[in-house]
């Protein structure tokens, strides 16, 4: 049976975010063969959490120590208050990305990063600009003019053209142009965020529209994904609750804080985030092999040992200074 997380008051968002993150196979392999024990950063805290989650004796995990480390490195968020799970996962992944990039490791990028390409067309001279930008989480709008929606409807709307104000690089004018966006490179693990919360007249309302999503889908030829995590938001904005549906082995689990049960049926009416694993493709960034994960884990271990050595040398210098 899969473990749950203790709710510290309003931390259901964190429980569900961690459930989904720790269900990502490539990340599990990386954390399983990495050693961050000599450091005090977010990755070390996540590693300890990972060990307690999969190897600890308790029936559930207390995330208090993990939250304490998050509060140290990302202090602008009160993690004991109600938070948005999308914002939490974004902050956590970006922090992990920063810590790994310090030692030239790209594991977060290799697992979760895709590339968006935007097409901007100037209405004055018809010049096209095609900037690219990376993403770790892909946010999708929800169409307001349809009732029976599918995930593909949201993807199509997200890539549709719209009128925008733009600065043209060619004719140097500021005016109205056309913008459209599409995914240029699809990541190995795809995190989708359904934009269920909408600001209208200074009030944030939740969109309750039912969206049918598949267990597997092929957004482009030779790129197929299988679903492994669904984060569900129950209730309204500011007063809701998060639960997660997690595929572990051959079983789906319904994770509600520390209570974890077999998922007999799917409540998809309030799906908020979906996580898919790529299972096959021919072009673009290749799958992460076990060898590559071990290689990056080795780099991470070297960095952890370097930090520990620096810490010991600094302590010796302080002791020497005090003796003098």
GROMACS .gro file of C-alpha atoms in nm, residues 24-307:
model
  284
   24UNK     CA    1   0.763   1.014  -1.145
   25UNK     CA    2   0.976   0.710  -1.228
   26UNK     CA    3   1.290   0.893  -1.353
   27UNK     CA    4   1.294   1.118  -1.046
   28UNK     CA    5   1.245   0.817  -0.817
   29UNK     CA    6   1.548   0.645  -0.975
   30UNK     CA    7   1.756   0.961  -0.943
   31UNK     CA    8   1.669   1.017  -0.577
   32UNK     CA    9   1.717   0.647  -0.503
   33UNK     CA   10   2.080   0.646  -0.618
   34UNK     CA   11   2.177   1.000  -0.511
   35UNK     CA   12   2.344   1.102  -0.187
   36UNK     CA   13   2.269   1.449  -0.051
   37UNK     CA   14   2.322   1.364   0.317
   38UNK     CA   15   2.599   1.618   0.365
   39UNK     CA   16   2.398   1.918   0.249
   40UNK     CA   17   2.111   2.119   0.391
   41UNK     CA   18   1.932   2.229   0.075
   42UNK     CA   19   1.593   2.140  -0.070
   43UNK     CA   20   1.730   1.838  -0.260
   44UNK     CA   21   1.867   1.684   0.060
   45UNK     CA   22   1.533   1.740   0.232
   46UNK     CA   23   1.352   1.580  -0.064
   47UNK     CA   24   1.593   1.286  -0.053
   48UNK     CA   25   1.519   1.228   0.318
   49UNK     CA   26   1.148   1.260   0.248
   50UNK     CA   27   1.183   1.008  -0.035
   51UNK     CA   28   1.360   0.761   0.196
   52UNK     CA   29   1.091   0.796   0.464
   53UNK     CA   30   0.820   0.759   0.202
   54UNK     CA   31   0.950   0.437   0.051
   55UNK     CA   32   1.160   0.281   0.329
   56UNK     CA   33   1.035   0.426   0.660
   57UNK     CA   34   0.842   0.224   0.916
   58UNK     CA   35   0.563   0.477   0.974
   59UNK     CA   36   0.233   0.431   0.785
   60UNK     CA   37   0.248   0.795   0.674
   61UNK     CA   38   0.512   1.067   0.640
   62UNK     CA   39   0.532   1.387   0.846
   63UNK     CA   40   0.652   1.666   0.610
   64UNK     CA   41   0.740   1.912   0.891
   65UNK     CA   42   1.117   1.899   0.837
   66UNK     CA   43   1.077   1.930   0.462
   67UNK     CA   44   0.858   2.238   0.509
   68UNK     CA   45   1.118   2.388   0.744
   69UNK     CA   46   1.384   2.360   0.471
   70UNK     CA   47   1.146   2.503   0.209
   71UNK     CA   48   1.076   2.798   0.437
   72UNK     CA   49   1.449   2.864   0.461
   73UNK     CA   50   1.519   2.868   0.088
   74UNK     CA   51   1.180   2.989  -0.037
   75UNK     CA   52   1.071   3.216   0.251
   76UNK     CA   53   0.802   3.419   0.070
   77UNK     CA   54   0.543   3.141   0.110
   78UNK     CA   55   0.378   3.035   0.435
   79UNK     CA   56   0.363   2.663   0.369
   80UNK     CA   57   0.126   2.598   0.661
   81UNK     CA   58  -0.142   2.817   0.502
   82UNK     CA   59  -0.363   2.721   0.209
   83UNK     CA   60  -0.163   2.733  -0.113
   84UNK     CA   61  -0.213   2.651  -0.479
   85UNK     CA   62  -0.059   2.313  -0.571
   86UNK     CA   63   0.044   2.442  -0.914
   87UNK     CA   64   0.238   2.732  -0.759
   88UNK     CA   65   0.394   2.497  -0.504
   89UNK     CA   66   0.516   2.252  -0.768
   90UNK     CA   67   0.646   2.538  -0.985
   91UNK     CA   68   0.849   2.682  -0.697
   92UNK     CA   69   0.978   2.340  -0.590
   93UNK     CA   70   1.086   2.234  -0.940
   94UNK     CA   71   1.257   2.568  -1.008
   95UNK     CA   72   1.444   2.547  -0.676
   96UNK     CA   73   1.555   2.190  -0.754
   97UNK     CA   74   1.660   2.308  -1.099
   98UNK     CA   75   1.872   2.588  -0.950
   99UNK     CA   76   2.046   2.359  -0.701
  100UNK     CA   77   2.125   2.099  -0.965
  101UNK     CA   78   2.245   2.352  -1.224
  102UNK     CA   79   2.506   2.477  -0.976
  103UNK     CA   80   2.688   2.149  -1.036
  104UNK     CA   81   2.594   2.130  -1.405
  105UNK     CA   82   2.329   1.860  -1.362
  106UNK     CA   83   2.023   1.873  -1.584
  107UNK     CA   84   1.800   1.601  -1.436
  108UNK     CA   85   1.498   1.831  -1.375
  109UNK     CA   86   1.529   1.970  -1.728
  110UNK     CA   87   1.568   1.624  -1.879
  111UNK     CA   88   1.259   1.492  -1.700
  112UNK     CA   89   1.014   1.782  -1.702
  113UNK     CA   90   1.131   2.050  -1.944
  114UNK     CA   91   0.964   2.109  -2.279
  115UNK     CA   92   0.988   2.399  -2.523
  116UNK     CA   93   0.716   2.639  -2.635
  117UNK     CA   94   0.744   2.833  -2.958
  118UNK     CA   95   0.544   3.152  -3.004
  119UNK     CA   96   0.463   3.300  -3.342
  120UNK     CA   97   0.411   3.678  -3.346
  121UNK     CA   98   0.294   3.833  -3.675
  122UNK     CA   99   0.306   4.210  -3.716
  123UNK     CA  100  -0.016   4.348  -3.867
  124UNK     CA  101   0.178   4.639  -4.021
  125UNK     CA  102   0.453   4.459  -4.215
  126UNK     CA  103   0.355   4.089  -4.163
  127UNK     CA  104   0.701   4.013  -4.020
  128UNK     CA  105   0.709   3.694  -3.810
  129UNK     CA  106   0.891   3.659  -3.479
  130UNK     CA  107   0.929   3.305  -3.340
  131UNK     CA  108   1.074   3.320  -2.987
  132UNK     CA  109   1.118   2.999  -2.788
  133UNK     CA  110   1.093   2.945  -2.414
  134UNK     CA  111   1.122   2.641  -2.187
  135UNK     CA  112   0.844   2.519  -1.958
  136UNK     CA  113   0.826   2.274  -1.669
  137UNK     CA  114   0.448   2.289  -1.633
  138UNK     CA  115   0.214   2.353  -1.927
  139UNK     CA  116  -0.093   2.559  -1.834
  140UNK     CA  117  -0.403   2.507  -2.048
  141UNK     CA  118  -0.708   2.735  -2.078
  142UNK     CA  119  -1.059   2.594  -2.051
  143UNK     CA  120  -1.299   2.684  -2.336
  144UNK     CA  121  -1.606   2.873  -2.212
  145UNK     CA  122  -1.832   2.805  -2.511
  146UNK     CA  123  -1.856   2.426  -2.480
  147UNK     CA  124  -1.997   2.185  -2.222
  148UNK     CA  125  -1.860   1.843  -2.315
  149UNK     CA  126  -1.489   1.916  -2.317
  150UNK     CA  127  -1.188   1.697  -2.380
  151UNK     CA  128  -0.824   1.754  -2.297
  152UNK     CA  129  -0.760   1.808  -2.667
  153UNK     CA  130  -1.008   2.101  -2.666
  154UNK     CA  131  -0.790   2.272  -2.404
  155UNK     CA  132  -0.469   2.201  -2.598
  156UNK     CA  133  -0.624   2.340  -2.919
  157UNK     CA  134  -0.743   2.656  -2.741
  158UNK     CA  135  -0.397   2.703  -2.588
  159UNK     CA  136  -0.242   2.708  -2.934
  160UNK     CA  137  -0.509   2.920  -3.108
  161UNK     CA  138  -0.435   3.268  -3.247
  162UNK     CA  139  -0.520   3.587  -3.057
  163UNK     CA  140  -0.476   3.961  -3.108
  164UNK     CA  141  -0.204   4.120  -2.893
  165UNK     CA  142  -0.003   4.439  -2.868
  166UNK     CA  143   0.354   4.391  -2.983
  167UNK     CA  144   0.680   4.562  -3.072
  168UNK     CA  145   0.787   4.462  -3.422
  169UNK     CA  146   1.160   4.389  -3.463
  170UNK     CA  147   1.137   4.466  -3.836
  171UNK     CA  148   0.937   4.788  -3.884
  172UNK     CA  149   1.001   4.913  -3.527
  173UNK     CA  150   0.635   4.994  -3.467
  174UNK     CA  151   0.422   4.924  -3.164
  175UNK     CA  152   0.076   4.801  -3.255
  176UNK     CA  153  -0.164   4.510  -3.287
  177UNK     CA  154  -0.031   4.173  -3.395
  178UNK     CA  155  -0.133   3.809  -3.391
  179UNK     CA  156   0.013   3.557  -3.147
  180UNK     CA  157  -0.010   3.179  -3.138
  181UNK     CA  158   0.184   2.925  -2.931
  182UNK     CA  159   0.256   2.557  -2.977
  183UNK     CA  160   0.474   2.295  -2.810
  184UNK     CA  161   0.796   2.255  -3.006
  185UNK     CA  162   0.951   1.982  -2.786
  186UNK     CA  163   0.742   1.760  -2.561
  187UNK     CA  164   0.905   1.662  -2.227
  188UNK     CA  165   0.964   1.312  -2.096
  189UNK     CA  166   0.721   1.373  -1.807
  190UNK     CA  167   0.443   1.614  -1.900
  191UNK     CA  168   0.276   1.817  -1.624
  192UNK     CA  169  -0.051   1.979  -1.735
  193UNK     CA  170  -0.222   2.255  -1.535
  194UNK     CA  171  -0.588   2.321  -1.613
  195UNK     CA  172  -0.667   2.690  -1.556
  196UNK     CA  173  -0.975   2.638  -1.337
  197UNK     CA  174  -0.943   2.966  -1.145
  198UNK     CA  175  -1.044   3.283  -1.329
  199UNK     CA  176  -1.029   3.644  -1.215
  200UNK     CA  177  -1.348   3.835  -1.297
  201UNK     CA  178  -1.413   4.186  -1.158
  202UNK     CA  179  -1.158   4.143  -0.879
  203UNK     CA  180  -1.318   3.812  -0.777
  204UNK     CA  181  -1.154   3.475  -0.838
  205UNK     CA  182  -1.401   3.207  -0.938
  206UNK     CA  183  -1.355   2.839  -1.008
  207UNK     CA  184  -1.451   2.686  -1.342
  208UNK     CA  185  -1.628   2.357  -1.269
  209UNK     CA  186  -1.650   2.242  -1.632
  210UNK     CA  187  -1.603   1.866  -1.671
  211UNK     CA  188  -1.302   1.783  -1.888
  212UNK     CA  189  -1.262   1.431  -2.019
  213UNK     CA  190  -0.897   1.329  -2.022
  214UNK     CA  191  -0.749   1.005  -2.160
  215UNK     CA  192  -0.529   0.750  -1.986
  216UNK     CA  193  -0.303   0.773  -2.289
  217UNK     CA  194  -0.281   1.024  -2.573
  218UNK     CA  195  -0.061   1.113  -2.868
  219UNK     CA  196  -0.033   1.493  -2.909
  220UNK     CA  197   0.193   1.463  -3.214
  221UNK     CA  198   0.311   1.164  -3.422
  222UNK     CA  199   0.563   0.937  -3.246
  223UNK     CA  200   0.492   1.097  -2.906
  224UNK     CA  201   0.261   0.899  -2.678
  225UNK     CA  202   0.195   0.959  -2.308
  226UNK     CA  203   0.043   0.750  -2.031
  227UNK     CA  204  -0.129   0.902  -1.729
  228UNK     CA  205   0.029   0.839  -1.388
  229UNK     CA  206  -0.105   1.115  -1.159
  230UNK     CA  207  -0.415   1.334  -1.126
  231UNK     CA  208  -0.445   1.613  -0.870
  232UNK     CA  209  -0.807   1.698  -0.793
  233UNK     CA  210  -0.936   2.022  -0.638
  234UNK     CA  211  -1.262   1.989  -0.444
  235UNK     CA  212  -1.474   2.288  -0.346
  236UNK     CA  213  -1.434   2.653  -0.435
  237UNK     CA  214  -1.143   2.895  -0.460
  238UNK     CA  215  -0.991   2.972  -0.120
  239UNK     CA  216  -1.192   2.706   0.063
  240UNK     CA  217  -1.118   2.382  -0.114
  241UNK     CA  218  -0.928   2.059  -0.060
  242UNK     CA  219  -0.680   1.865  -0.274
  243UNK     CA  220  -0.662   1.489  -0.325
  244UNK     CA  221  -0.450   1.289  -0.569
  245UNK     CA  222  -0.499   0.979  -0.781
  246UNK     CA  223  -0.166   0.800  -0.826
  247UNK     CA  224  -0.073   0.507  -1.048
  248UNK     CA  225   0.180   0.292  -0.862
  249UNK     CA  226   0.275  -0.039  -1.021
  250UNK     CA  227  -0.046  -0.182  -1.161
  251UNK     CA  228  -0.274  -0.008  -0.912
  252UNK     CA  229  -0.439   0.333  -0.885
  253UNK     CA  230  -0.448   0.486  -0.536
  254UNK     CA  231  -0.671   0.759  -0.397
  255UNK     CA  232  -0.447   0.974  -0.175
  256UNK     CA  233  -0.622   1.201   0.075
  257UNK     CA  234  -0.345   1.332   0.305
  258UNK     CA  235  -0.242   1.035   0.524
  259UNK     CA  236  -0.540   0.825   0.415
  260UNK     CA  237  -0.457   0.616   0.107
  261UNK     CA  238  -0.700   0.366  -0.044
  262UNK     CA  239  -0.736   0.173  -0.368
  263UNK     CA  240  -0.911   0.393  -0.625
  264UNK     CA  241  -1.222   0.201  -0.725
  265UNK     CA  242  -1.348   0.481  -0.950
  266UNK     CA  243  -1.221   0.814  -1.081
  267UNK     CA  244  -1.372   1.148  -0.979
  268UNK     CA  245  -1.252   1.350  -1.277
  269UNK     CA  246  -1.503   1.635  -1.248
  270UNK     CA  247  -1.254   1.859  -1.067
  271UNK     CA  248  -0.923   1.746  -1.216
  272UNK     CA  249  -0.676   2.033  -1.175
  273UNK     CA  250  -0.337   1.890  -1.272
  274UNK     CA  251  -0.249   1.587  -1.487
  275UNK     CA  252   0.089   1.415  -1.512
  276UNK     CA  253   0.180   1.195  -1.808
  277UNK     CA  254   0.489   0.984  -1.881
  278UNK     CA  255   0.618   0.959  -2.237
  279UNK     CA  256   0.638   0.597  -2.348
  280UNK     CA  257   0.764   0.622  -2.707
  281UNK     CA  258   0.888   0.869  -2.964
  282UNK     CA  259   1.148   0.892  -3.240
  283UNK     CA  260   1.245   1.259  -3.246
  284UNK     CA  261   1.345   1.520  -2.990
  285UNK     CA  262   1.499   1.466  -2.649
  286UNK     CA  263   1.551   1.092  -2.583
  287UNK     CA  264   1.420   0.897  -2.288
  288UNK     CA  265   1.637   0.909  -1.978
  289UNK     CA  266   1.816   0.576  -1.957
  290UNK     CA  267   1.905   0.419  -1.623
  291UNK     CA  268   2.271   0.483  -1.714
  292UNK     CA  269   2.209   0.856  -1.760
  293UNK     CA  270   2.018   0.877  -1.432
  294UNK     CA  271   2.306   0.701  -1.253
  295UNK     CA  272   2.556   0.935  -1.422
  296UNK     CA  273   2.371   1.243  -1.303
  297UNK     CA  274   2.327   1.090  -0.958
  298UNK     CA  275   2.704   1.041  -0.948
  299UNK     CA  276   2.753   1.410  -1.029
  300UNK     CA  277   2.507   1.498  -0.755
  301UNK     CA  278   2.697   1.279  -0.508
  302UNK     CA  279   3.025   1.449  -0.601
  303UNK     CA  280   2.869   1.789  -0.543
  304UNK     CA  281   2.732   1.676  -0.205
  305UNK     CA  282   3.078   1.552  -0.102
  306UNK     CA  283   3.234   1.881  -0.219
  307UNK     CA  284   2.989   2.084  -0.009
   0.00000   0.00000   0.00000
